[in-house]
mmCIF file of C-alpha atoms in Angstrom:
data_model
loop_
_atom_site.group_PDB
_atom_site.id
_atom_site.type_symbol
_atom_site.label_atom_id
_atom_site.label_comp_id
_atom_site.label_asym_id
_atom_site.label_seq_id
_atom_site.Cartn_x
_atom_site.Cartn_y
_atom_site.Cartn_z
ATOM 1 C CA UNK K 25 27.522 -47.112 -82.692
ATOM 2 C CA UNK K 26 26.979 -43.432 -82.343
ATOM 3 C CA UNK K 27 23.323 -43.705 -83.133
ATOM 4 C CA UNK K 28 22.778 -46.354 -80.169
ATOM 5 C CA UNK K 29 24.575 -43.982 -77.748
ATOM 6 C CA UNK K 30 22.374 -41.075 -78.725
ATOM 7 C CA UNK K 31 19.333 -43.234 -78.501
ATOM 8 C CA UNK K 32 20.395 -44.373 -74.939
ATOM 9 C CA UNK K 33 20.934 -40.609 -73.933
ATOM 10 C CA UNK K 34 17.480 -39.537 -75.277
ATOM 11 C CA UNK K 35 15.928 -42.374 -73.160
ATOM 12 C CA UNK K 36 17.664 -41.237 -69.979
ATOM 13 C CA UNK K 37 16.607 -37.537 -70.619
ATOM 14 C CA UNK K 38 13.073 -38.850 -71.061
ATOM 15 C CA UNK K 39 13.233 -40.640 -67.878
ATOM 16 C CA UNK K 40 14.579 -37.689 -65.921
ATOM 17 C CA UNK K 41 12.051 -35.345 -67.491
ATOM 18 C CA UNK K 42 9.271 -37.645 -66.484
ATOM 19 C CA UNK K 43 10.555 -37.918 -62.948
ATOM 20 C CA UNK K 44 10.958 -34.012 -62.798
ATOM 21 C CA UNK K 45 7.417 -33.449 -63.922
ATOM 22 C CA UNK K 46 6.156 -36.077 -61.422
ATOM 23 C CA UNK K 47 7.848 -34.268 -58.714
ATOM 24 C CA UNK K 48 6.727 -30.982 -59.641
ATOM 25 C CA UNK K 49 2.928 -32.243 -59.923
ATOM 26 C CA UNK K 50 3.402 -33.636 -56.367
ATOM 27 C CA UNK K 51 4.709 -30.429 -54.897
ATOM 28 C CA UNK K 52 1.749 -28.578 -56.461
ATOM 29 C CA UNK K 53 -0.904 -30.858 -55.095
ATOM 30 C CA UNK K 54 0.885 -30.729 -51.700
ATOM 31 C CA UNK K 55 0.900 -26.883 -51.721
ATOM 32 C CA UNK K 56 -2.685 -26.849 -52.647
ATOM 33 C CA UNK K 57 -3.643 -29.382 -49.875
ATOM 34 C CA UNK K 58 -1.624 -27.096 -47.460
ATOM 35 C CA UNK K 59 -3.484 -24.074 -48.550
ATOM 36 C CA UNK K 60 -6.931 -25.932 -48.053
ATOM 37 C CA UNK K 61 -6.018 -27.421 -44.496
ATOM 38 C CA UNK K 62 -5.797 -25.282 -41.373
ATOM 39 C CA UNK K 63 -4.060 -26.548 -38.340
ATOM 40 C CA UNK K 64 -6.529 -27.745 -35.517
ATOM 41 C CA UNK K 65 -4.372 -26.098 -32.782
ATOM 42 C CA UNK K 66 -1.942 -23.520 -34.132
ATOM 43 C CA UNK K 67 1.353 -23.176 -32.131
ATOM 44 C CA UNK K 68 0.433 -19.493 -31.210
ATOM 45 C CA UNK K 69 -2.668 -20.622 -29.390
ATOM 46 C CA UNK K 70 -0.913 -23.235 -27.415
ATOM 47 C CA UNK K 71 1.323 -20.697 -25.882
ATOM 48 C CA UNK K 72 0.523 -18.939 -22.681
ATOM 49 C CA UNK K 73 -1.460 -15.696 -23.350
ATOM 50 C CA UNK K 74 0.897 -12.696 -23.026
ATOM 51 C CA UNK K 75 0.741 -10.960 -19.590
ATOM 52 C CA UNK K 76 -1.044 -7.463 -19.789
ATOM 53 C CA UNK K 77 1.446 -4.791 -20.306
ATOM 54 C CA UNK K 78 2.530 -2.907 -17.274
ATOM 55 C CA UNK K 79 1.790 0.716 -17.312
ATOM 56 C CA UNK K 80 5.267 2.585 -17.215
ATOM 57 C CA UNK K 81 5.503 5.203 -14.521
ATOM 58 C CA UNK K 82 6.211 7.658 -17.295
ATOM 59 C CA UNK K 83 2.961 7.046 -18.923
ATOM 60 C CA UNK K 84 1.233 7.481 -15.496
ATOM 61 C CA UNK K 85 2.807 10.725 -15.074
ATOM 62 C CA UNK K 86 1.636 11.983 -18.291
ATOM 63 C CA UNK K 87 -1.870 11.243 -17.319
ATOM 64 C CA UNK K 88 -1.822 13.837 -14.681
ATOM 65 C CA UNK K 89 -5.492 14.874 -15.083
ATOM 66 C CA UNK K 90 -6.622 11.361 -14.732
ATOM 67 C CA UNK K 91 -4.009 10.610 -11.980
ATOM 68 C CA UNK K 92 -5.416 13.780 -9.989
ATOM 69 C CA UNK K 93 -9.089 12.369 -10.403
ATOM 70 C CA UNK K 94 -7.913 8.930 -9.078
ATOM 71 C CA UNK K 95 -6.289 10.533 -6.079
ATOM 72 C CA UNK K 96 -9.367 12.384 -5.307
ATOM 73 C CA UNK K 97 -11.499 9.292 -5.874
ATOM 74 C CA UNK K 98 -13.563 11.002 -8.627
ATOM 75 C CA UNK K 99 -12.906 8.780 -11.796
ATOM 76 C CA UNK K 100 -15.929 8.898 -14.081
ATOM 77 C CA UNK K 101 -17.695 5.961 -15.644
ATOM 78 C CA UNK K 102 -16.317 7.077 -19.104
ATOM 79 C CA UNK K 103 -12.799 7.174 -17.484
ATOM 80 C CA UNK K 104 -13.128 3.800 -15.956
ATOM 81 C CA UNK K 105 -14.271 2.293 -19.327
ATOM 82 C CA UNK K 106 -11.719 3.827 -21.653
ATOM 83 C CA UNK K 107 -8.702 3.124 -19.184
ATOM 84 C CA UNK K 108 -10.028 -0.203 -17.930
ATOM 85 C CA UNK K 109 -9.749 0.965 -14.406
ATOM 86 C CA UNK K 110 -10.415 -1.518 -11.631
ATOM 87 C CA UNK K 111 -11.265 -1.593 -7.993
ATOM 88 C CA UNK K 112 -8.472 -3.696 -6.356
ATOM 89 C CA UNK K 113 -8.048 -5.062 -2.837
ATOM 90 C CA UNK K 114 -5.122 -3.312 -1.073
ATOM 91 C CA UNK K 115 -1.769 -4.771 -1.313
ATOM 92 C CA UNK K 116 -0.374 -2.686 1.450
ATOM 93 C CA UNK K 117 -2.375 -1.420 4.719
ATOM 94 C CA UNK K 118 -1.147 1.155 7.168
ATOM 95 C CA UNK K 119 -2.577 -0.712 10.225
ATOM 96 C CA UNK K 120 -1.455 1.962 12.804
ATOM 97 C CA UNK K 121 -0.830 3.505 15.136
ATOM 98 C CA UNK K 122 -3.522 6.109 16.021
ATOM 99 C CA UNK K 123 -1.913 9.469 16.314
ATOM 100 C CA UNK K 124 1.316 8.202 14.998
ATOM 101 C CA UNK K 125 0.870 10.024 11.580
ATOM 102 C CA UNK K 126 -1.167 7.499 9.532
ATOM 103 C CA UNK K 127 -2.976 10.224 7.645
ATOM 104 C CA UNK K 128 0.272 12.017 6.721
ATOM 105 C CA UNK K 129 1.774 8.872 5.738
ATOM 106 C CA UNK K 130 -1.000 7.924 3.514
ATOM 107 C CA UNK K 131 -1.232 11.317 1.796
ATOM 108 C CA UNK K 132 2.569 11.498 1.285
ATOM 109 C CA UNK K 133 2.560 7.836 -0.287
ATOM 110 C CA UNK K 134 -0.102 8.971 -2.588
ATOM 111 C CA UNK K 135 2.442 11.353 -4.202
ATOM 112 C CA UNK K 136 3.938 8.440 -6.002
ATOM 113 C CA UNK K 137 2.323 7.636 -9.412
ATOM 114 C CA UNK K 138 1.862 3.973 -8.777
ATOM 115 C CA UNK K 139 0.027 4.340 -5.510
ATOM 116 C CA UNK K 140 -3.784 5.208 -5.054
ATOM 117 C CA UNK K 141 -5.271 5.454 -1.687
ATOM 118 C CA UNK K 142 -8.687 4.811 -0.010
ATOM 119 C CA UNK K 143 -9.730 8.333 1.029
ATOM 120 C CA UNK K 144 -11.630 7.297 4.022
ATOM 121 C CA UNK K 145 -10.814 4.803 6.852
ATOM 122 C CA UNK K 146 -12.819 1.654 5.846
ATOM 123 C CA UNK K 147 -12.871 -0.171 9.197
ATOM 124 C CA UNK K 148 -13.695 -3.387 7.642
ATOM 125 C CA UNK K 149 -11.415 -5.789 9.593
ATOM 126 C CA UNK K 150 -12.062 -4.170 13.160
ATOM 127 C CA UNK K 151 -16.012 -3.598 12.826
ATOM 128 C CA UNK K 152 -18.161 -6.838 12.964
ATOM 129 C CA UNK K 153 -20.738 -5.471 11.058
ATOM 130 C CA UNK K 154 -18.722 -4.232 8.123
ATOM 131 C CA UNK K 155 -16.723 -7.500 8.182
ATOM 132 C CA UNK K 156 -20.079 -9.475 7.865
ATOM 133 C CA UNK K 157 -20.660 -7.601 4.578
ATOM 134 C CA UNK K 158 -18.015 -9.507 2.961
ATOM 135 C CA UNK K 159 -14.767 -8.970 0.802
ATOM 136 C CA UNK K 160 -16.716 -7.667 -2.164
ATOM 137 C CA UNK K 161 -18.185 -4.898 -0.133
ATOM 138 C CA UNK K 162 -14.669 -4.192 0.960
ATOM 139 C CA UNK K 163 -13.326 -4.011 -2.582
ATOM 140 C CA UNK K 164 -16.231 -1.670 -3.566
ATOM 141 C CA UNK K 165 -14.896 0.806 -1.083
ATOM 142 C CA UNK K 166 -11.563 0.829 -2.896
ATOM 143 C CA UNK K 167 -10.694 3.564 -5.431
ATOM 144 C CA UNK K 168 -10.449 2.918 -9.057
ATOM 145 C CA UNK K 169 -6.737 2.405 -10.453
ATOM 146 C CA UNK K 170 -4.754 0.881 -13.106
ATOM 147 C CA UNK K 171 -4.186 -2.833 -12.777
ATOM 148 C CA UNK K 172 -0.576 -2.376 -11.932
ATOM 149 C CA UNK K 173 -1.024 0.435 -9.328
ATOM 150 C CA UNK K 174 -0.909 -0.432 -5.687
ATOM 151 C CA UNK K 175 -4.090 0.435 -3.623
ATOM 152 C CA UNK K 176 -3.320 1.428 0.104
ATOM 153 C CA UNK K 177 -5.749 1.987 2.762
ATOM 154 C CA UNK K 178 -5.406 2.887 6.360
ATOM 155 C CA UNK K 179 -7.353 2.174 9.660
ATOM 156 C CA UNK K 180 -5.137 2.815 12.802
ATOM 157 C CA UNK K 181 -7.596 0.772 14.845
ATOM 158 C CA UNK K 182 -6.495 -2.267 13.156
ATOM 159 C CA UNK K 183 -3.332 -2.416 15.113
ATOM 160 C CA UNK K 184 -4.941 -2.758 18.511
ATOM 161 C CA UNK K 185 -7.987 -4.839 17.597
ATOM 162 C CA UNK K 186 -7.572 -8.576 18.553
ATOM 163 C CA UNK K 187 -9.768 -10.065 15.599
ATOM 164 C CA UNK K 188 -7.806 -8.125 12.831
ATOM 165 C CA UNK K 189 -4.509 -10.007 12.245
ATOM 166 C CA UNK K 190 -6.322 -13.193 11.482
ATOM 167 C CA UNK K 191 -8.989 -11.547 9.370
ATOM 168 C CA UNK K 192 -6.241 -9.798 7.165
ATOM 169 C CA UNK K 193 -4.303 -13.016 6.950
ATOM 170 C CA UNK K 194 -7.352 -14.752 5.529
ATOM 171 C CA UNK K 195 -7.680 -12.042 2.910
ATOM 172 C CA UNK K 196 -4.146 -12.089 1.867
ATOM 173 C CA UNK K 197 -1.218 -13.848 3.784
ATOM 174 C CA UNK K 198 1.554 -11.989 1.743
ATOM 175 C CA UNK K 199 -0.071 -8.414 2.301
ATOM 176 C CA UNK K 200 2.627 -5.688 3.273
ATOM 177 C CA UNK K 201 1.755 -3.971 6.689
ATOM 178 C CA UNK K 202 2.883 -0.539 7.641
ATOM 179 C CA UNK K 203 3.174 0.574 11.164
ATOM 180 C CA UNK K 204 3.909 4.385 11.846
ATOM 181 C CA UNK K 205 5.014 4.979 15.490
ATOM 182 C CA UNK K 206 5.946 8.137 17.610
ATOM 183 C CA UNK K 207 7.699 8.360 21.146
ATOM 184 C CA UNK K 208 4.998 6.602 23.275
ATOM 185 C CA UNK K 209 4.385 9.211 25.797
ATOM 186 C CA UNK K 210 4.037 11.842 23.160
ATOM 187 C CA UNK K 211 1.577 9.818 21.235
ATOM 188 C CA UNK K 212 -0.633 9.171 24.340
ATOM 189 C CA UNK K 213 -0.912 12.916 24.983
ATOM 190 C CA UNK K 214 -1.748 13.418 21.381
ATOM 191 C CA UNK K 215 -4.467 10.773 21.766
ATOM 192 C CA UNK K 216 -5.711 12.633 24.766
ATOM 193 C CA UNK K 217 -5.623 16.028 22.894
ATOM 194 C CA UNK K 218 -7.793 14.726 20.123
ATOM 195 C CA UNK K 219 -10.420 13.322 22.287
ATOM 196 C CA UNK K 220 -10.405 16.437 24.460
ATOM 197 C CA UNK K 221 -11.073 18.594 21.584
ATOM 198 C CA UNK K 222 -14.080 16.335 20.513
ATOM 199 C CA UNK K 223 -15.479 16.711 23.979
ATOM 200 C CA UNK K 224 -15.084 20.491 23.988
ATOM 201 C CA UNK K 225 -16.727 20.912 20.681
ATOM 202 C CA UNK K 226 -19.741 19.304 22.368
ATOM 203 C CA UNK K 227 -19.501 21.348 25.397
ATOM 204 C CA UNK K 228 -18.594 18.351 27.505
ATOM 205 C CA UNK K 229 -16.015 18.354 30.391
ATOM 206 C CA UNK K 230 -13.213 15.924 30.459
ATOM 207 C CA UNK K 231 -10.602 14.821 32.986
ATOM 208 C CA UNK K 232 -7.119 16.080 32.759
ATOM 209 C CA UNK K 233 -4.567 13.747 31.201
ATOM 210 C CA UNK K 234 -2.720 13.020 34.541
ATOM 211 C CA UNK K 235 -5.849 11.940 36.234
ATOM 212 C CA UNK K 236 -6.487 9.401 33.227
ATOM 213 C CA UNK K 237 -2.927 8.049 32.871
ATOM 214 C CA UNK K 238 -2.117 7.564 36.571
ATOM 215 C CA UNK K 239 -4.213 5.311 38.826
ATOM 216 C CA UNK K 240 -5.064 7.740 41.760
ATOM 217 C CA UNK K 241 -5.305 4.382 44.082
ATOM 218 C CA UNK K 242 -1.942 3.057 43.262
ATOM 219 C CA UNK K 243 -0.167 6.106 41.940
ATOM 220 C CA UNK K 244 1.061 3.765 39.039
ATOM 221 C CA UNK K 245 0.511 4.111 35.345
ATOM 222 C CA UNK K 246 -3.063 3.254 34.428
ATOM 223 C CA UNK K 247 -2.817 0.432 31.732
ATOM 224 C CA UNK K 248 -6.668 0.455 31.571
ATOM 225 C CA UNK K 249 -6.475 3.981 29.729
ATOM 226 C CA UNK K 250 -6.744 3.282 26.220
ATOM 227 C CA UNK K 251 -4.195 6.002 25.233
ATOM 228 C CA UNK K 252 -1.631 4.408 27.517
ATOM 229 C CA UNK K 253 -2.428 0.799 26.239
ATOM 230 C CA UNK K 254 -2.246 1.677 22.587
ATOM 231 C CA UNK K 255 1.410 3.085 23.207
ATOM 232 C CA UNK K 256 2.621 -0.425 24.426
ATOM 233 C CA UNK K 257 3.674 -1.190 20.851
ATOM 234 C CA UNK K 258 5.354 -4.470 21.381
ATOM 235 C CA UNK K 259 2.165 -6.052 23.127
ATOM 236 C CA UNK K 260 0.013 -5.442 19.959
ATOM 237 C CA UNK K 261 2.842 -6.409 17.469
ATOM 238 C CA UNK K 262 3.158 -9.642 19.148
ATOM 239 C CA UNK K 263 -0.454 -10.612 18.431
ATOM 240 C CA UNK K 264 0.163 -9.878 14.616
ATOM 241 C CA UNK K 265 3.406 -11.868 14.719
ATOM 242 C CA UNK K 266 1.392 -14.995 15.173
ATOM 243 C CA UNK K 267 0.123 -14.654 11.588
ATOM 244 C CA UNK K 268 2.684 -12.754 9.820
ATOM 245 C CA UNK K 269 6.676 -12.678 9.687
ATOM 246 C CA UNK K 270 8.452 -9.672 10.804
ATOM 247 C CA UNK K 271 9.690 -9.121 7.159
ATOM 248 C CA UNK K 272 6.127 -8.252 5.957
ATOM 249 C CA UNK K 273 6.200 -5.188 8.494
ATOM 250 C CA UNK K 274 7.707 -1.848 7.953
ATOM 251 C CA UNK K 275 8.108 0.568 10.834
ATOM 252 C CA UNK K 276 7.935 4.247 9.898
ATOM 253 C CA UNK K 277 9.160 6.931 12.244
ATOM 254 C CA UNK K 278 6.411 9.224 12.827
ATOM 255 C CA UNK K 279 8.358 11.744 14.617
ATOM 256 C CA UNK K 280 10.966 11.926 11.659
ATOM 257 C CA UNK K 281 8.031 12.007 9.102
ATOM 258 C CA UNK K 282 7.034 15.468 10.708
ATOM 259 C CA UNK K 283 10.721 17.103 10.454
ATOM 260 C CA UNK K 284 12.302 15.298 7.577
ATOM 261 C CA UNK K 285 9.805 13.226 5.629
ATOM 262 C CA UNK K 286 11.788 12.373 2.549
ATOM 263 C CA UNK K 287 14.166 9.825 4.041
ATOM 264 C CA UNK K 288 11.157 7.835 5.678
ATOM 265 C CA UNK K 289 9.065 7.848 2.296
ATOM 266 C CA UNK K 290 12.113 6.568 0.352
ATOM 267 C CA UNK K 291 12.434 3.802 2.993
ATOM 268 C CA UNK K 292 8.806 2.942 2.359
ATOM 269 C CA UNK K 293 9.127 3.022 -1.463
ATOM 270 C CA UNK K 294 11.954 0.475 -1.011
ATOM 271 C CA UNK K 295 9.731 -1.767 1.177
ATOM 272 C CA UNK K 296 6.918 -1.739 -1.239
ATOM 273 C CA UNK K 297 9.253 -2.375 -4.127
ATOM 274 C CA UNK K 298 8.341 0.871 -5.882
ATOM 275 C CA UNK K 299 10.815 2.729 -8.056
ATOM 276 C CA UNK K 300 11.850 5.916 -6.311
ATOM 277 C CA UNK K 301 9.574 8.801 -7.593
ATOM 278 C CA UNK K 302 8.933 10.957 -4.465
ATOM 279 C CA UNK K 303 11.542 13.623 -4.271
ATOM 280 C CA UNK K 304 11.977 16.804 -2.319
ATOM 281 C CA UNK K 305 10.122 18.805 -5.014
ATOM 282 C CA UNK K 306 6.986 17.008 -3.794
ATOM 283 C CA UNK K 307 7.361 18.274 -0.150
ATOM 284 C CA UNK K 308 7.715 21.798 1.067
ATOM 285 C CA UNK K 309 7.613 23.396 4.470
ATOM 286 C CA UNK K 310 4.710 25.557 5.473
ATOM 287 C CA UNK K 311 5.921 27.958 7.972
ATOM 288 C CA UNK K 312 2.435 29.071 8.945
ATOM 289 C CA UNK K 313 1.177 25.504 9.455
ATOM 290 C CA UNK K 314 4.328 24.256 11.045
ATOM 291 C CA UNK K 315 4.701 20.964 9.084
ATOM 292 C CA UNK K 316 5.319 19.903 5.491
ATOM 293 C CA UNK K 317 2.781 20.061 2.543
ATOM 294 C CA UNK K 318 2.581 18.062 -0.645
ATOM 295 C CA UNK K 319 3.306 19.252 -4.084
ATOM 296 C CA UNK K 320 1.831 16.985 -6.819
ATOM 297 C CA UNK K 321 2.661 19.029 -9.580
ATOM 298 C CA UNK K 322 3.018 22.670 -10.689
ATOM 299 C CA UNK K 323 -0.705 23.384 -10.248
ATOM 300 C CA UNK K 324 -1.887 20.901 -7.480
ATOM 301 C CA UNK K 325 -0.639 21.427 -3.848
ATOM 302 C CA UNK K 326 -2.089 19.984 -0.781
ATOM 303 C CA UNK K 327 -1.754 20.479 3.111
ATOM 304 C CA UNK K 328 -3.100 18.285 5.731
ATOM 305 C CA UNK K 329 -6.351 19.187 7.672
ATOM 306 C CA UNK K 330 -6.202 21.950 10.067
ATOM 307 C CA UNK K 331 -7.050 19.521 12.762
ATOM 308 C CA UNK K 332 -3.349 18.121 12.313
ATOM 309 C CA UNK K 333 -0.618 19.409 14.525
ATOM 310 C CA UNK K 334 -2.906 20.335 17.276
ATOM 311 C CA UNK K 335 -1.318 22.032 20.304
ATOM 312 C CA UNK K 336 -0.807 19.521 23.272
ATOM 313 C CA UNK K 337 -1.770 20.700 26.810
ATOM 314 C CA UNK K 338 1.024 21.025 29.477
ATOM 315 C CA UNK K 339 1.594 17.734 31.380
ATOM 316 C CA UNK K 340 3.178 17.475 34.926
ATOM 317 C CA UNK K 341 6.663 16.645 34.300
ATOM 318 C CA UNK K 342 6.664 14.074 36.952
ATOM 319 C CA UNK K 343 3.780 12.189 35.003
ATOM 320 C CA UNK K 344 5.589 12.321 31.805
ATOM 321 C CA UNK K 345 8.830 10.872 33.574
ATOM 322 C CA UNK K 346 6.739 7.949 35.073
ATOM 323 C CA UNK K 347 5.173 7.182 31.788
ATOM 324 C CA UNK K 348 8.437 7.214 29.992
ATOM 325 C CA UNK K 349 10.009 5.038 32.713
ATOM 326 C CA UNK K 350 6.811 2.582 32.196
ATOM 327 C CA UNK K 351 7.219 2.458 28.456
ATOM 328 C CA UNK K 352 11.054 2.055 28.446
ATOM 329 C CA UNK K 353 11.058 -1.857 28.731
ATOM 330 C CA UNK K 354 8.510 -2.184 26.056
ATOM 331 C CA UNK K 355 10.333 0.126 23.840
ATOM 332 C CA UNK K 356 13.439 -2.009 24.175
ATOM 333 C CA UNK K 357 11.606 -5.171 23.098
ATOM 334 C CA UNK K 358 10.014 -3.351 20.292
ATOM 335 C CA UNK K 359 13.464 -2.303 18.909
ATOM 336 C CA UNK K 360 14.533 -5.976 19.282
ATOM 337 C CA UNK K 361 11.599 -7.333 17.452
ATOM 338 C CA UNK K 362 11.507 -4.912 14.565
ATOM 339 C CA UNK K 363 15.208 -4.277 14.212
ATOM 340 C CA UNK K 364 14.584 -0.419 14.256
ATOM 341 C CA UNK K 365 15.776 1.637 17.226
ATOM 342 C CA UNK K 366 14.585 5.203 18.238
ATOM 343 C CA UNK K 367 15.900 7.740 20.414
ATOM 344 C CA UNK K 368 13.136 7.344 23.003
ATOM 345 C CA UNK K 369 13.767 7.925 26.695
#
């Protein structure tokens, strides 16, 4: 009896051993097959490619030398290749207003490490000949930048040129638009002063401001005079609002930018969704020049050209009062549309 039980036990063990060996051989064969086979479409390749890593502002700040060259528009071919620099269409445009402080605003925004500026006014959208050259020509006029920097250009003639809103809309319907304004009569006198200086350099005569701004036949404000017409901000803005919602505009106080620039720049940073980086360190008042200059770093400072801050000619107070009264209702409408109020007469 004991012998039979032992025999049955040995048979069971042999069966179990044979099953174990069979399973082991199957696994070995399976592993070998897996080693030889490659998946046709690995999971990793089916995933969306990772987005390019955004350049941290801290990294940009450490690239001071390169940023300095970018700000000047002097990136070399080697720098372009090594740092994957690109020419980008602007994501924000300073569209006006002439003599409102457009150059000062552009230069001050260029203090931000995430901003690069087009140094010259491109006049792409307001010049038919330039516009006919196409969008690639326009892009070729932009500075080289890192992919995640914002390119900004300024051409104040855009604000008052009828064709421009539609043309910009066709390029980018979600672009951000900056308008810097000053008290309308002061802006008109400043406009006149720049033209007068140009005439004097060419030894040409020019009418007095009062004769241009007031129609001598009617003694009313001369709306055919371009300097007056440009200061009717609401008329031009209404044309833009046919294409862009008011949320895509930011109004900058040009008078405040002269006397206390930092708060205005911080508002623009917020509008452009930029982290706050421009500080009082970057702005210092130059008593000799009479306005603020820019400090990019410990070795690089910059003041606006000497032509900025021209002394205005004396204007007959009665003409000033007439102009202020004329602009008043337009100003009120401008406040209502934009949601920003100024202490203009």
